[in-house]
Every structure is written in C-alpha cells, then in structure tokens.
PDB file of C-alpha atoms in Angstrom:
ATOM      1  CA  MET A  11     102.947-173.727  18.162  1.00 56.00           C
ATOM      2  CA  PRO A  12     104.944-170.127  19.558  1.00 62.00           C
ATOM      3  CA  PRO A  13     102.701-166.951  18.835  1.00 66.00           C
ATOM      4  CA  ALA A  14     103.628-165.354  15.941  1.00 76.00           C
ATOM      5  CA  GLN A  15     106.159-162.051  16.553  1.00 88.00           C
ATOM      6  CA  GLN A  16     105.352-158.754  16.309  1.00 94.00           C
ATOM      7  CA  LEU A  17     106.814-156.775  12.973  1.00 96.00           C
ATOM      8  CA  TYR A  18     106.177-153.147  12.956  1.00 97.00           C
ATOM      9  CA  LEU A  19     107.449-150.095  10.745  1.00 96.00           C
ATOM     10  CA  LEU A  20     108.192-147.149  12.346  1.00 94.00           C
ATOM     11  CA  ASP A  21     106.393-144.995  10.615  1.00 90.00           C
ATOM     12  CA  TYR A  22     107.746-140.822  11.577  1.00 86.00           C
ATOM     13  CA  GLY A  23     106.516-139.363   8.669  1.00 82.00           C
ATOM     14  CA  ALA A  24     110.357-139.899   6.048  1.00 76.00           C
ATOM     15  CA  GLY A  25     111.174-142.881   4.139  1.00 73.00           C
ATOM     16  CA  ASN A  26     109.761-145.756   1.779  1.00 80.00           C
ATOM     17  CA  VAL A  27     106.827-146.975   4.297  1.00 88.00           C
ATOM     18  CA  ARG A  28     104.383-147.896   1.927  1.00 89.00           C
ATOM     19  CA  SER A  29     106.601-150.002  -0.497  1.00 90.00           C
ATOM     20  CA  LEU A  30     108.370-151.364   2.376  1.00 92.00           C
ATOM     21  CA  LEU A  31     104.831-152.511   4.120  1.00 94.00           C
ATOM     22  CA  ASN A  32     103.881-153.692   0.572  1.00 94.00           C
ATOM     23  CA  ALA A  33     107.229-155.952  -0.256  1.00 94.00           C
ATOM     24  CA  VAL A  34     106.815-156.968   3.443  1.00 95.00           C
ATOM     25  CA  GLU A  35     103.702-158.272   2.961  1.00 95.00           C
ATOM     26  CA  HIS A  36     104.339-159.434  -0.737  1.00 97.00           C
ATOM     27  CA  LEU A  37     107.250-161.928   1.155  1.00 95.00           C
ATOM     28  CA  GLY A  38     104.113-163.368   3.222  1.00 94.00           C
ATOM     29  CA  HIS A  39     104.012-161.362   6.544  1.00 93.00           C
ATOM     30  CA  THR A  40     102.191-159.182   8.760  1.00 94.00           C
ATOM     31  CA  ILE A  41     103.640-155.947   9.934  1.00 96.00           C
ATOM     32  CA  ARG A  42     102.253-153.618  11.742  1.00 95.00           C
ATOM     33  CA  ARG A  43     103.213-149.464  12.030  1.00 94.00           C
ATOM     34  CA  ILE A  44     104.356-147.669  15.044  1.00 95.00           C
ATOM     35  CA  GLU A  45     102.004-144.195  15.203  1.00 90.00           C
ATOM     36  CA  SER A  46     102.684-143.648  18.830  1.00 94.00           C
ATOM     37  CA  ALA A  47     104.764-144.865  21.780  1.00 94.00           C
ATOM     38  CA  GLU A  48     102.948-147.304  23.136  1.00 95.00           C
ATOM     39  CA  ASP A  49     103.249-149.261  19.247  1.00 96.00           C
ATOM     40  CA  PHE A  50     107.760-150.028  20.787  1.00 97.00           C
ATOM     41  CA  ALA A  51     106.792-152.257  23.698  1.00 95.00           C
ATOM     42  CA  ARG A  52     104.289-154.350  21.348  1.00 95.00           C
ATOM     43  CA  ALA A  53     106.753-155.216  19.037  1.00 97.00           C
ATOM     44  CA  ASP A  54     109.062-157.853  18.921  1.00 97.00           C
ATOM     45  CA  LYS A  55     111.250-157.134  15.297  1.00 97.00           C
ATOM     46  CA  ILE A  56     111.259-153.398  14.309  1.00 97.00           C
ATOM     47  CA  ILE A  57     112.133-151.350  10.483  1.00 95.00           C
ATOM     48  CA  PHE A  58     113.485-148.888  10.584  1.00 93.00           C
ATOM     49  CA  PRO A  59     113.638-146.814   7.443  1.00 90.00           C
ATOM     50  CA  GLY A  60     115.454-143.843   6.768  1.00 80.00           C
ATOM     51  CA  VAL A  61     115.701-140.375   4.559  1.00 74.00           C
ATOM     52  CA  GLY A  62     119.113-139.795   4.052  1.00 76.00           C
ATOM     53  CA  ALA A  63     118.873-136.503   5.564  1.00 79.00           C
ATOM     54  CA  PHE A  64     120.079-137.230   9.771  1.00 83.00           C
ATOM     55  CA  GLY A  65     118.623-133.718  10.956  1.00 85.00           C
ATOM     56  CA  TYR A  66     115.558-134.318   9.340  1.00 86.00           C
ATOM     57  CA  ALA A  67     114.946-137.822  10.841  1.00 86.00           C
ATOM     58  CA  MET A  68     115.682-136.894  14.451  1.00 90.00           C
ATOM     59  CA  GLU A  69     113.340-133.424  14.031  1.00 92.00           C
ATOM     60  CA  ALA A  70     110.104-136.039  12.712  1.00 91.00           C
ATOM     61  CA  LEU A  71     111.005-138.666  16.131  1.00 94.00           C
ATOM     62  CA  ARG A  72     111.495-136.179  18.433  1.00 95.00           C
ATOM     63  CA  ALA A  73     108.132-134.329  17.343  1.00 95.00           C
ATOM     64  CA  LYS A  74     106.491-138.067  17.466  1.00 94.00           C
ATOM     65  CA  GLY A  75     107.359-138.087  21.134  1.00 95.00           C
ATOM     66  CA  PHE A  76     109.578-141.856  19.717  1.00 96.00           C
ATOM     67  CA  VAL A  77     113.459-141.095  20.677  1.00 96.00           C
ATOM     68  CA  GLU A  78     113.377-142.440  23.804  1.00 97.00           C
ATOM     69  CA  PRO A  79     110.817-145.480  23.204  1.00 97.00           C
ATOM     70  CA  LEU A  80     112.705-146.209  20.280  1.00 97.00           C
ATOM     71  CA  ARG A  81     116.287-146.234  22.642  1.00 97.00           C
ATOM     72  CA  ALA A  82     114.433-148.526  25.061  1.00 97.00           C
ATOM     73  CA  PHE A  83     114.298-150.642  22.502  1.00 98.00           C
ATOM     74  CA  ILE A  84     117.429-150.473  21.149  1.00 97.00           C
ATOM     75  CA  ALA A  85     118.483-151.550  24.634  1.00 98.00           C
ATOM     76  CA  SER A  86     116.430-154.544  24.419  1.00 97.00           C
ATOM     77  CA  GLY A  87     118.422-156.068  23.074  1.00 97.00           C
ATOM     78  CA  ARG A  88     115.429-156.943  20.239  1.00 97.00           C
ATOM     79  CA  PRO A  89     116.321-156.254  16.407  1.00 97.00           C
ATOM     80  CA  LEU A  90     116.168-153.542  15.006  1.00 96.00           C
ATOM     81  CA  MET A  91     116.533-152.308  11.317  1.00 95.00           C
ATOM     82  CA  GLY A  92     117.373-149.373   9.504  1.00 91.00           C
ATOM     83  CA  ILE A  93     117.319-148.830   6.433  1.00 87.00           C
ATOM     84  CA  CYS A  94     119.528-146.121   4.688  1.00 77.00           C
TER      85      CYS A  94
END
C-alpha cells in the first residue's frame, strides 16, 4: 500500500479554518495546518481558505512568508483547492 498523501490546510490567519478542519476530519481524512514556510514541502495537497478580501489575504500571506512557497507549490503541479 502506498503511503498516505499529506493533506494540509493553509492557515494564514484568515478564513474559517476550524470549520474546514472539522469537515475534512468528519469525512475521515487527516489534515494538518501549514504554519511555516517549510510545511509547503511536506504537503501533497493543500486547501486554501479564502477571506473575501484579496488585499488582506495577500498581506497575511506576505507577513507569514508564505507567498513564495505557495507559488512554488502551485508551480509543482500538486493539487491546490482554493475556497472563496
């Protein structure tokens, strides 16, 4: 059996993180939070919760140092699900 893929939730201080974690866990999946730039390399798949305000989201991503790791993750072709 192949190793389980690592599903992560991009926790950048916006979006309804707790509800998303609960929903994914309720479906029987394990999910971890991306809390540092290093976590992007561990992720096979990422859920990116939205906040409805692009400017605020970008400021939060920049403040945590997530912009470049997120770009690299997207360029890698690994699955990313964004929620608006």
